[in-house]
mmCIF file of C-alpha atoms and ligand atoms in Angstrom:
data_model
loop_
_atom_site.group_PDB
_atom_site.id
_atom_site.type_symbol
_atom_site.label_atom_id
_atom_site.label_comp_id
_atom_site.label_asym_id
_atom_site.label_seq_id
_atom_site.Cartn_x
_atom_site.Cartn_y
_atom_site.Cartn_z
ATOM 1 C CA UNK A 1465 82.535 85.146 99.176
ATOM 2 C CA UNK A 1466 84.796 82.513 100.103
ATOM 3 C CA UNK A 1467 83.823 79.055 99.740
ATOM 4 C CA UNK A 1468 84.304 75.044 99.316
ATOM 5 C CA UNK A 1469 84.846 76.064 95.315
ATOM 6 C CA UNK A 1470 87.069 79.219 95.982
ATOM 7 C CA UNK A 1471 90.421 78.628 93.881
ATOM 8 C CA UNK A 1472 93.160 79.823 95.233
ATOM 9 C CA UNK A 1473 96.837 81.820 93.429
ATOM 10 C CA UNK A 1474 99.711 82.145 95.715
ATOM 11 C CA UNK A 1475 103.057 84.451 95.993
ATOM 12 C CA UNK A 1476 105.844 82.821 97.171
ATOM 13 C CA UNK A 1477 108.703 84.841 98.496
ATOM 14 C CA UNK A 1478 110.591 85.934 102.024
ATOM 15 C CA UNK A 1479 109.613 88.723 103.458
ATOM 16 C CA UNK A 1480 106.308 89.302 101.223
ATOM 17 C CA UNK A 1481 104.871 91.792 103.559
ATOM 18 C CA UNK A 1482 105.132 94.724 101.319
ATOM 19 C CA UNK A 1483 103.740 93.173 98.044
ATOM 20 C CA UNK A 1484 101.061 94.301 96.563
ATOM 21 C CA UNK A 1485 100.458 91.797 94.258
ATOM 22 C CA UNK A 1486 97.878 90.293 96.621
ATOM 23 C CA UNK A 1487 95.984 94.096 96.397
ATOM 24 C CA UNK A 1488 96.350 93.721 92.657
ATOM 25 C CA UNK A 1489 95.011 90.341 92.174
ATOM 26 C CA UNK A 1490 92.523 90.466 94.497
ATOM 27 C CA UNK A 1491 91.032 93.466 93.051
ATOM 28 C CA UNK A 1492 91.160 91.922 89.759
ATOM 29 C CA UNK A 1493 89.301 88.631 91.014
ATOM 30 C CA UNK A 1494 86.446 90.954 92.502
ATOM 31 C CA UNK A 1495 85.636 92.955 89.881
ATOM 32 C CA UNK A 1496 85.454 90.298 87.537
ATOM 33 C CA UNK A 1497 83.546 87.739 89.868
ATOM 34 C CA UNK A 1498 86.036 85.452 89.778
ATOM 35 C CA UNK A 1499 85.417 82.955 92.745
ATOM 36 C CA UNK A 1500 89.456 82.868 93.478
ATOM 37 C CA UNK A 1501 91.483 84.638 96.447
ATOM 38 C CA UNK A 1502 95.475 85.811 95.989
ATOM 39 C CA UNK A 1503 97.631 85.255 99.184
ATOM 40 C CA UNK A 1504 101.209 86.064 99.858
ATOM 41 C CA UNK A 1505 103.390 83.342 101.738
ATOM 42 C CA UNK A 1506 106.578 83.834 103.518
ATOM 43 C CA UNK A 1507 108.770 80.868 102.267
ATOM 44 C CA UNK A 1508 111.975 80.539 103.394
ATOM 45 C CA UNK A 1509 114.929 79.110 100.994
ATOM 46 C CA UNK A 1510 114.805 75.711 103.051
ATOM 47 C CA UNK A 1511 111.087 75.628 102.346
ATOM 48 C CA UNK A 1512 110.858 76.197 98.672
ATOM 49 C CA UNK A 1513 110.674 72.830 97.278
ATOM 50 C CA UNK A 1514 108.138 71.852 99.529
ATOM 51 C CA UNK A 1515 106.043 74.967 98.355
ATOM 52 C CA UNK A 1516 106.106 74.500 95.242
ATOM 53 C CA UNK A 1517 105.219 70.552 95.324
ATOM 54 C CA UNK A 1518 101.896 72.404 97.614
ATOM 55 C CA UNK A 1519 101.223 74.206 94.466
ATOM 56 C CA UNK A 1520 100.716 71.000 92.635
ATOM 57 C CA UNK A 1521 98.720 69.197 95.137
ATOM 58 C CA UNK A 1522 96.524 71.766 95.950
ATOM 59 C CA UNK A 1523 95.963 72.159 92.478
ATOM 60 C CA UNK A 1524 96.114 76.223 92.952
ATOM 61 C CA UNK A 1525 95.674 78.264 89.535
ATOM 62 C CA UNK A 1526 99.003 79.780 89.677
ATOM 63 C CA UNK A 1527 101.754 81.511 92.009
ATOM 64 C CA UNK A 1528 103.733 84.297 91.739
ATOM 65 C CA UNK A 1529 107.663 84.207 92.789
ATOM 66 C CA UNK A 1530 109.507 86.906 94.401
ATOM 67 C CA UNK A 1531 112.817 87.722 96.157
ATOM 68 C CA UNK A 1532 114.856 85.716 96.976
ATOM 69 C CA UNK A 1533 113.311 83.153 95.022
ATOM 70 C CA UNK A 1534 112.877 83.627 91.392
ATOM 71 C CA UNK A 1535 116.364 81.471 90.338
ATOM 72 C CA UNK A 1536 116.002 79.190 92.540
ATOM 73 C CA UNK A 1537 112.705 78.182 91.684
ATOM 74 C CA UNK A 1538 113.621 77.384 88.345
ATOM 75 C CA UNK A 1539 114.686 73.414 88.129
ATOM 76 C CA UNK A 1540 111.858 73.122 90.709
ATOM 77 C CA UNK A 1541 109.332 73.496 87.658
ATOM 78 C CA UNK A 1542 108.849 71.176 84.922
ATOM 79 C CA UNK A 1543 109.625 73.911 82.279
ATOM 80 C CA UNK A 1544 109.903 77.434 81.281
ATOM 81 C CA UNK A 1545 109.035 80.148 78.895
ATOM 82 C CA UNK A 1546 112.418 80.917 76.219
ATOM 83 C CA UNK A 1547 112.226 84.382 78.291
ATOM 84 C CA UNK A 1548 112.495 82.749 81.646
ATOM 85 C CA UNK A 1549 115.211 81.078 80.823
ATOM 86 C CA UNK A 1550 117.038 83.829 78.807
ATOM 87 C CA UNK A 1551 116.334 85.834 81.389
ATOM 88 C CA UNK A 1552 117.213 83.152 84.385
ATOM 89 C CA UNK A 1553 114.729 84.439 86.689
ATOM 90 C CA UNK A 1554 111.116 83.127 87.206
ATOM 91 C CA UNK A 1555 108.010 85.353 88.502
ATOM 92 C CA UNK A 1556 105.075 83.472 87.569
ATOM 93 C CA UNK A 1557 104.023 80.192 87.552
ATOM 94 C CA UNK A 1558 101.016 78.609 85.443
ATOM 95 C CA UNK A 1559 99.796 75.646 86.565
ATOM 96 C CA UNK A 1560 98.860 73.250 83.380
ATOM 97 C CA UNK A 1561 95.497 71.440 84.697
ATOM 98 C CA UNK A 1562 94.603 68.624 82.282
ATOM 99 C CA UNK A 1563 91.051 66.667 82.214
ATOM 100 C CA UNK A 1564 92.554 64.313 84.826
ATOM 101 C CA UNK A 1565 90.921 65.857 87.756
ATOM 102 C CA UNK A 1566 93.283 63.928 89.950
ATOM 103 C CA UNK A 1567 96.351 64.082 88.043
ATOM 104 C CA UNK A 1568 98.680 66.772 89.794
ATOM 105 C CA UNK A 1569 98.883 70.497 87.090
ATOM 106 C CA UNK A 1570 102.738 70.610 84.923
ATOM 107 C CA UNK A 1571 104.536 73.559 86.272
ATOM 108 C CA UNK A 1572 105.090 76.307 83.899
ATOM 109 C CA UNK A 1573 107.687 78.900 84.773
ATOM 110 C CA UNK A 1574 107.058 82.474 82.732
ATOM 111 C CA UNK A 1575 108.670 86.153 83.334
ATOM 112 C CA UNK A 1576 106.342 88.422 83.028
ATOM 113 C CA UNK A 1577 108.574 91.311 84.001
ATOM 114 C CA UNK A 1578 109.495 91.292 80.329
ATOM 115 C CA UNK A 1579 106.166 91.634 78.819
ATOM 116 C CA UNK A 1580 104.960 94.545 81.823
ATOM 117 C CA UNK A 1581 107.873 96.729 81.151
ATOM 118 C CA UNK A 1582 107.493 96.541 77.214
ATOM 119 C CA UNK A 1583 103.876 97.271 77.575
ATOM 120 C CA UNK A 1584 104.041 101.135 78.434
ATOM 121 C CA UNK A 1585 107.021 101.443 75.126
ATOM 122 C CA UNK A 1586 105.031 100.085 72.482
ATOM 123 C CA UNK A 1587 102.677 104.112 71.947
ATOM 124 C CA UNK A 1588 107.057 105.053 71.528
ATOM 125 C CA UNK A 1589 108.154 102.273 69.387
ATOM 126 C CA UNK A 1590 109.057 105.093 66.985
ATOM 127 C CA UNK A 1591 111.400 107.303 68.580
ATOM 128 C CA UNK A 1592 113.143 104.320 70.447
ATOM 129 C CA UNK A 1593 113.255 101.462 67.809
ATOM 130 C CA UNK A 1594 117.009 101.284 66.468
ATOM 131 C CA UNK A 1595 117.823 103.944 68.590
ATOM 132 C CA UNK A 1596 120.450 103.828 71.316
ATOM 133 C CA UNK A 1597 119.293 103.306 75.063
ATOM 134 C CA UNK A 1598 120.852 103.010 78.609
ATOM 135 C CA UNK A 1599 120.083 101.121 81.536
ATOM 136 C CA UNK A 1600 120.981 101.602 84.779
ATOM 137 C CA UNK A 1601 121.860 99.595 87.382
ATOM 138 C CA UNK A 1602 122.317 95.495 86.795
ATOM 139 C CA UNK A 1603 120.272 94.015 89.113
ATOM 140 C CA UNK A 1604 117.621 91.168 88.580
ATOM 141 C CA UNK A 1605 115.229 94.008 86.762
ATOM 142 C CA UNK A 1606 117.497 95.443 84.620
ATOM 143 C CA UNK A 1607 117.963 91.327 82.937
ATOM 144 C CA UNK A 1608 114.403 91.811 82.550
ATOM 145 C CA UNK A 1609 114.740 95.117 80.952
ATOM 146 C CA UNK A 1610 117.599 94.327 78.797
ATOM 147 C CA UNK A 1611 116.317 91.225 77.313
ATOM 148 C CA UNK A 1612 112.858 93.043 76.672
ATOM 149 C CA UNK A 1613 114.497 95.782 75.009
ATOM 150 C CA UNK A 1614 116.979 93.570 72.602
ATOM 151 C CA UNK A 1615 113.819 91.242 71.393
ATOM 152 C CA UNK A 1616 111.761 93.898 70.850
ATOM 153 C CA UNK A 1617 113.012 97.415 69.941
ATOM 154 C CA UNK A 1618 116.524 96.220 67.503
ATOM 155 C CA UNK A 1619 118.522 99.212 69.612
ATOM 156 C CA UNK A 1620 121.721 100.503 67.837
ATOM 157 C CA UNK A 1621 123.431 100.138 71.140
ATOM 158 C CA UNK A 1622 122.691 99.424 74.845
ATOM 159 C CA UNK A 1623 124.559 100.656 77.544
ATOM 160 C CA UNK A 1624 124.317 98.913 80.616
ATOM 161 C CA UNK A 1625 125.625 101.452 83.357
ATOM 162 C CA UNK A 1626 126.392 99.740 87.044
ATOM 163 C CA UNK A 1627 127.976 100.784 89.606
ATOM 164 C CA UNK A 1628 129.718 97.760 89.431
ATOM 165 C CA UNK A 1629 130.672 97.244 86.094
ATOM 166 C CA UNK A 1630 131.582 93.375 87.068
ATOM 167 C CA UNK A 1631 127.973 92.761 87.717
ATOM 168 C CA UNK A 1632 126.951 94.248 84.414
ATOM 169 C CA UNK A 1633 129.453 92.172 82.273
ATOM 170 C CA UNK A 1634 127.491 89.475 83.828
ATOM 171 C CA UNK A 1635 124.401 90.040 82.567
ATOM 172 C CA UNK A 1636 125.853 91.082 79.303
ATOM 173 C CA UNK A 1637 127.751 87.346 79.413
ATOM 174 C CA UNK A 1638 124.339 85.762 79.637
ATOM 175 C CA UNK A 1639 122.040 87.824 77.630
ATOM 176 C CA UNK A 1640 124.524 87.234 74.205
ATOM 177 C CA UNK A 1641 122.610 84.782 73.309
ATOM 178 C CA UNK A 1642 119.811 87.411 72.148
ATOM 179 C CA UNK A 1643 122.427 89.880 71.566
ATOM 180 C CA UNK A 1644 122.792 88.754 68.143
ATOM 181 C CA UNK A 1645 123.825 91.644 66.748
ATOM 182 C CA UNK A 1646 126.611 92.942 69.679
ATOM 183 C CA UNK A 1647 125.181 96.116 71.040
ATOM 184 C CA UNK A 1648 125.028 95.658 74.399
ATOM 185 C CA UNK A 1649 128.361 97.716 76.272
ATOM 186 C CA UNK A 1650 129.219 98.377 79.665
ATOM 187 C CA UNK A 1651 129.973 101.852 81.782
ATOM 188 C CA UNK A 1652 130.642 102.420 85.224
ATOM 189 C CA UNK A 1653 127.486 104.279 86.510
ATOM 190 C CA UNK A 1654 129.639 107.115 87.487
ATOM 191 C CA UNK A 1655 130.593 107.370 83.842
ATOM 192 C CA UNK A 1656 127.845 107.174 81.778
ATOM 193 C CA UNK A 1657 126.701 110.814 80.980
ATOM 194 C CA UNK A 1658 128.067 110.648 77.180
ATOM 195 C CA UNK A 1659 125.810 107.465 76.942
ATOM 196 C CA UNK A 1660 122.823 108.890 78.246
ATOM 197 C CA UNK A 1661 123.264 111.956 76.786
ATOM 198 C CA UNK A 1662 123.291 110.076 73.274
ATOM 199 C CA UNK A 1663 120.504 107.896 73.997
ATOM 200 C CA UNK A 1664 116.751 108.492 73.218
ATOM 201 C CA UNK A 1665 115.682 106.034 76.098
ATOM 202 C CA UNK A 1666 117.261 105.475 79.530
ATOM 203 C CA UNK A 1667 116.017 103.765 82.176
ATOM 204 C CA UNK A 1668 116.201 103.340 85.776
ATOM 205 C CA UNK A 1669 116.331 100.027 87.398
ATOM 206 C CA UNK A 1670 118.029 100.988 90.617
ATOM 207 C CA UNK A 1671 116.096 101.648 93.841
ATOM 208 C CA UNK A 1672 117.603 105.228 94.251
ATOM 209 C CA UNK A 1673 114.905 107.638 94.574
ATOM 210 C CA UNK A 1674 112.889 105.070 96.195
ATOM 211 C CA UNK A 1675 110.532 106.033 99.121
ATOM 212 C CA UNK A 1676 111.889 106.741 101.887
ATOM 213 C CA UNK A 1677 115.397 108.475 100.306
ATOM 214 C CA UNK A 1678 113.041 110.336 97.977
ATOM 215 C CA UNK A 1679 115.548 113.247 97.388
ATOM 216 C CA UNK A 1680 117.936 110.632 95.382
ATOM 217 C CA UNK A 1681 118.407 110.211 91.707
ATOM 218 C CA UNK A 1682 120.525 107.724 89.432
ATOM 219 C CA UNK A 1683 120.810 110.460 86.595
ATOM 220 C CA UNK A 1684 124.638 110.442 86.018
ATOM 221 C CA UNK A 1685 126.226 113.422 87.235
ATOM 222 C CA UNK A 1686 127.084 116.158 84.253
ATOM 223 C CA UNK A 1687 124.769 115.047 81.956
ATOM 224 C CA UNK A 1688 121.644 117.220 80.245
ATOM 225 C CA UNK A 1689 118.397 115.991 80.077
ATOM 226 C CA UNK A 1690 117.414 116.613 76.826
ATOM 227 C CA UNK A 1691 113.227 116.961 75.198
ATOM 228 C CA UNK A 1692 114.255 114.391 72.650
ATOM 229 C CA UNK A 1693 114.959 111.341 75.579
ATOM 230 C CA UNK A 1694 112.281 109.312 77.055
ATOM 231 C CA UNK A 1695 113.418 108.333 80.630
ATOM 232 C CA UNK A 1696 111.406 105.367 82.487
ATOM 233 C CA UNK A 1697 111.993 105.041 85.745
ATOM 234 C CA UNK A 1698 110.869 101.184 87.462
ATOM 235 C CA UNK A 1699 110.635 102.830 90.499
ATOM 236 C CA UNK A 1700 106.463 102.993 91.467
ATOM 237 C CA UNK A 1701 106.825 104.702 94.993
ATOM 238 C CA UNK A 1702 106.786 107.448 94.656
ATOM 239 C CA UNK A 1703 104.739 107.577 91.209
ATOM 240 C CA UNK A 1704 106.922 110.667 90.201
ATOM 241 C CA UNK A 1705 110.560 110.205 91.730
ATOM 242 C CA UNK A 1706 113.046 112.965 91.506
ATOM 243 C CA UNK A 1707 114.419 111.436 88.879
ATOM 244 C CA UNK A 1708 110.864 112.011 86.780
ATOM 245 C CA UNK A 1709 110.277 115.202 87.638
ATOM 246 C CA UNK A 1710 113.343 116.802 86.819
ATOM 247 C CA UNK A 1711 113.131 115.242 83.334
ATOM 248 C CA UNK A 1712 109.702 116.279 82.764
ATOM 249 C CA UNK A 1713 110.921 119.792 83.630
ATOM 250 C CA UNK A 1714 113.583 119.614 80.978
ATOM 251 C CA UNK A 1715 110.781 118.602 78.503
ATOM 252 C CA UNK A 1716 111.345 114.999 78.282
ATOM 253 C CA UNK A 1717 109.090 112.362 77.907
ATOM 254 C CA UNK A 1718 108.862 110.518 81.449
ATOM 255 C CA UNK A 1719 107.343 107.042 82.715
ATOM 256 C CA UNK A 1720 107.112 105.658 86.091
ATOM 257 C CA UNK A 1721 107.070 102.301 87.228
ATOM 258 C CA UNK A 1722 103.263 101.799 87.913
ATOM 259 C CA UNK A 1723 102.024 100.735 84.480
ATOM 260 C CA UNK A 1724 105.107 97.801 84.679
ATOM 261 C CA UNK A 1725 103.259 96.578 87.924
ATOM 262 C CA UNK A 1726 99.684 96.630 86.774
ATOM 263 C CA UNK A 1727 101.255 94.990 83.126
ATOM 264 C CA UNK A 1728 103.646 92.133 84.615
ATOM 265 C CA UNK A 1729 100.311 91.338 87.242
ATOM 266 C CA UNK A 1730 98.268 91.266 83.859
ATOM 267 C CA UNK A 1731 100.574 88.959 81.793
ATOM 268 C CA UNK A 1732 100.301 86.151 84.765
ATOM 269 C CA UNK A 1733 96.538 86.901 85.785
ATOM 270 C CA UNK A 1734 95.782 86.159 82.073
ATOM 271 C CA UNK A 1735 97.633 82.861 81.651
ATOM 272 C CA UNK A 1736 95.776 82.146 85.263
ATOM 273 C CA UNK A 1737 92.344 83.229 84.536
ATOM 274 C CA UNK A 1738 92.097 82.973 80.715
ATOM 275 C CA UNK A 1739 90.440 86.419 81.113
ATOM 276 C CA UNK A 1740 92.650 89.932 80.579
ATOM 277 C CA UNK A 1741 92.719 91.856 83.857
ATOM 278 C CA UNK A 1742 90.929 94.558 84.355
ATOM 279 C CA UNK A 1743 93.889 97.573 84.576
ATOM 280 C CA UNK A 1744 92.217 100.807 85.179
ATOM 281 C CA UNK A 1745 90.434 99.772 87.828
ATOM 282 C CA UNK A 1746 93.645 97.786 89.122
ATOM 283 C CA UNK A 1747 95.873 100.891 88.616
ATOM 284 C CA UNK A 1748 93.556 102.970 90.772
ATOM 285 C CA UNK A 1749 93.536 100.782 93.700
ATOM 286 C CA UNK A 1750 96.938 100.695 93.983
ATOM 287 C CA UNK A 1751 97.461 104.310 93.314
ATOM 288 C CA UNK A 1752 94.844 104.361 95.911
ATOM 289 C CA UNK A 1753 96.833 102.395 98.192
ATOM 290 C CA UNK A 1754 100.197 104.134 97.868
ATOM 291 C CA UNK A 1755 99.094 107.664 98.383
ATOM 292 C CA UNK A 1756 97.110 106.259 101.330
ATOM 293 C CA UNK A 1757 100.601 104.640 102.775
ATOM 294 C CA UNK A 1758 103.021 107.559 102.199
HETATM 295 P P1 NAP B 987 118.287 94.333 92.582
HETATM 296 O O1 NAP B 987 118.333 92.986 91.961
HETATM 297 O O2 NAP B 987 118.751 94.508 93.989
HETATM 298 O O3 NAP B 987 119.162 95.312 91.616
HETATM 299 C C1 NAP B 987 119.352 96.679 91.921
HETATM 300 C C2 NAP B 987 120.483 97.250 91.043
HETATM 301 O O4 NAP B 987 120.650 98.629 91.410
HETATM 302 C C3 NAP B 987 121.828 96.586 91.253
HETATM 303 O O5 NAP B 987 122.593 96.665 90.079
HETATM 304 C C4 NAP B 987 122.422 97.457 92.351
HETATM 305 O O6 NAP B 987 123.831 97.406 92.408
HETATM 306 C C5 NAP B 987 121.984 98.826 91.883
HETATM 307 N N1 NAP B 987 121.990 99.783 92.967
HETATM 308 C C6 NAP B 987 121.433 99.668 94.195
HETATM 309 N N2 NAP B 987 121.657 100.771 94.931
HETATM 310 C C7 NAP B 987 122.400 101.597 94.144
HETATM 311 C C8 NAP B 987 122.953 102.884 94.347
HETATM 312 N N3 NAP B 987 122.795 103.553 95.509
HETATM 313 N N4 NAP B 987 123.643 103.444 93.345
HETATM 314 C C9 NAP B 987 123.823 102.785 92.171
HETATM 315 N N5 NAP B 987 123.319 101.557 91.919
HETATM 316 C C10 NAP B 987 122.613 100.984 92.900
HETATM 317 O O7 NAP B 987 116.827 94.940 92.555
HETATM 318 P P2 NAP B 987 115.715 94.721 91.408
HETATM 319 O O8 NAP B 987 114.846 93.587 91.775
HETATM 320 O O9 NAP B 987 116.404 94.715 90.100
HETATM 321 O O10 NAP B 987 114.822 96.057 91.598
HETATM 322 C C11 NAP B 987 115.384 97.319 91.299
HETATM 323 C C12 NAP B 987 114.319 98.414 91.359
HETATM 324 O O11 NAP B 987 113.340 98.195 90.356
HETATM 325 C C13 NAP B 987 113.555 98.516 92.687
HETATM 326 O O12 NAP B 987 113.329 99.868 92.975
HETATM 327 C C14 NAP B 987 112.250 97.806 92.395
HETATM 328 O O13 NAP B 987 111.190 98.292 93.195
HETATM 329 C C15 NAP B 987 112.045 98.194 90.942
HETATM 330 N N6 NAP B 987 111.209 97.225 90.223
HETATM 331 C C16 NAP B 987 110.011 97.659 89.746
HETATM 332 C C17 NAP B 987 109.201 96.789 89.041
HETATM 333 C C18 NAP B 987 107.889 97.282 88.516
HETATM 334 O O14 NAP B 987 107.031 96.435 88.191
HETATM 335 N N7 NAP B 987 107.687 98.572 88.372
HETATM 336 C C19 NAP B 987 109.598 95.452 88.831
HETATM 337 C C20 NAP B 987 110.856 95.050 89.327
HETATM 338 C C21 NAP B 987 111.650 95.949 90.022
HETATM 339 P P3 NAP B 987 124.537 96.546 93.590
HETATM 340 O O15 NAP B 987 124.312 95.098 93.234
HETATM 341 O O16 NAP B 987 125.941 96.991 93.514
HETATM 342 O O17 NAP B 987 123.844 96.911 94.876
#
């Protein structure tokens, strides 16, 4: 029920049309009671700053940021998490009420990215800590993904496989700061079967395989799949891309890109809320929603 003491969280992005972070959120609020409503905003670039000075005087309970957004955003906000800024990309914003009920909330830029694809590694810590892993593609996910997996799984060596190589060296350049020890490499994606063949986790952070080109995977050409890798694909839609099932068949371990959803929501709905979301029933509505949409 919607009413004069309904708080409100926002998403901020251009298009938002397809998110279902407002499915996710909303869900959450219900089934916890929590008098609050989630709603996505189309904001263009020129419009940003303005948003985000709305988020402070409508004293919302957070905001989540999305493409093409989440750098710019950045010196909008008063500060950020050491991850937002290692990683140079915002997704969520806290808003820091005090007791001053009129003084406007500090902006707090987090990305929670980090935290929801660590989430589903932690039951495989074992076979993947100081182990070597790949990552492919370069893109603003896999900065997420690489600085999640340097800060919290020590790997022997990380491969970051692009298609362009130049875009890789990037993120390498700016992630060295938490590459203390000098793992991180970089192969052309068309060259990086030795690299996944030798590592026990590789992951997919490029859209191939995404509904609607279904048929596509990222797996570099020539190499085996082999029971001892664990291959995590980001991709949600489908839940089981080509690239999944063809591992699975070849007796790896597999993960899809569903639990990093439901976790990176989670992160931000808890600094909102206080409250930790409520997943399984969050993860079924979305399922839900997919299958219904495919
Ligand atoms: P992005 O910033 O556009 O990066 C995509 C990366 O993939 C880039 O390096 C891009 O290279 C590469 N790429 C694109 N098409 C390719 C192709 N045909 N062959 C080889 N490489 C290709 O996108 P993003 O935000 O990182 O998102 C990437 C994927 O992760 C999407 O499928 C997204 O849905 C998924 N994702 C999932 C979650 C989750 O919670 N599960 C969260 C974030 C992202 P170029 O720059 O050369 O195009």
């Amino acid at each position: 029920m919607i009413d004069a003491h309904t708080r409100l969280a926002l998403l901020l992005g251009y298009p938002v049309e397809h998110s279902r972070s407002p499915l996710i959120h909303n869900t959450a609020f219900q089934v916890q009671g929590i008098n609050a409503v989630y709603l996505a905003l189309p904001v263009p670039a020129a419009a940003l700053p303005a948003a985000v000075e709305g988020l402070r005087a409508f004293r919302v309970l957070g905001a989540n940021v999305t493409i093409p957004h989440k750098e710019a955003v950045l010196p909008l906000l008063d500060t950020c998490t050491e991850r937002a800024r290692a990683v140079g990309a915002v997704n969520t914003i806290v808003c820091q009420h005090g007791d001053d009920p009129e003084a406007p909330p500090r902006l707090l830029g987090d990305n929670t990215d980090v935290a929801g694809f660590v989430a589903p590694l932690v039951d495989y810590r074992a076979r993947i800590e100081g182990a070597a892993a790949t990552v492919l593609g370069a893109g603003g996910a896999a900065r997420a993904v690489t600085y999640g997996l340097l800060t919290t799984f020590r790997p022997a060596r990380l491969t970051l496989a692009a298609r362009r190589p130049v875009q890789a060296d990037r993120l390498a350049a700016d992630l060295a700061a938490v590459d203390d020890r000098g793992v991180l490499r970089v192969v052309p994606l068309a060259e990086a079967a030795g690299a996944v063949e030798a590592s026990a986790l590789v992951v997919n952070t490029t859209p191939v395989g995404m509904h609607p080109a279904v048929d596509a995977t990222p797996w570099p050409a020539g190499a085996s799949v082999a029971p001892g890798h664990l291959v995590y694909d980001l991709i949600y839609n489908p839940r089981r891309t080509r690239l999944l099932r063809e591992a699975a068949a070849a007796g790896a371990v597999v993960i899809g890109g569903l639990p990093m959803l439901v976790e990176q929501a989670a992160a931000a709905y808890e600094q909102w809320t206080g409250r930790p979301m409520p997943v399984g029933a969050v993860r079924t509505a979305v399922q839900r929603e997919i299958e219904h949409a495919a």
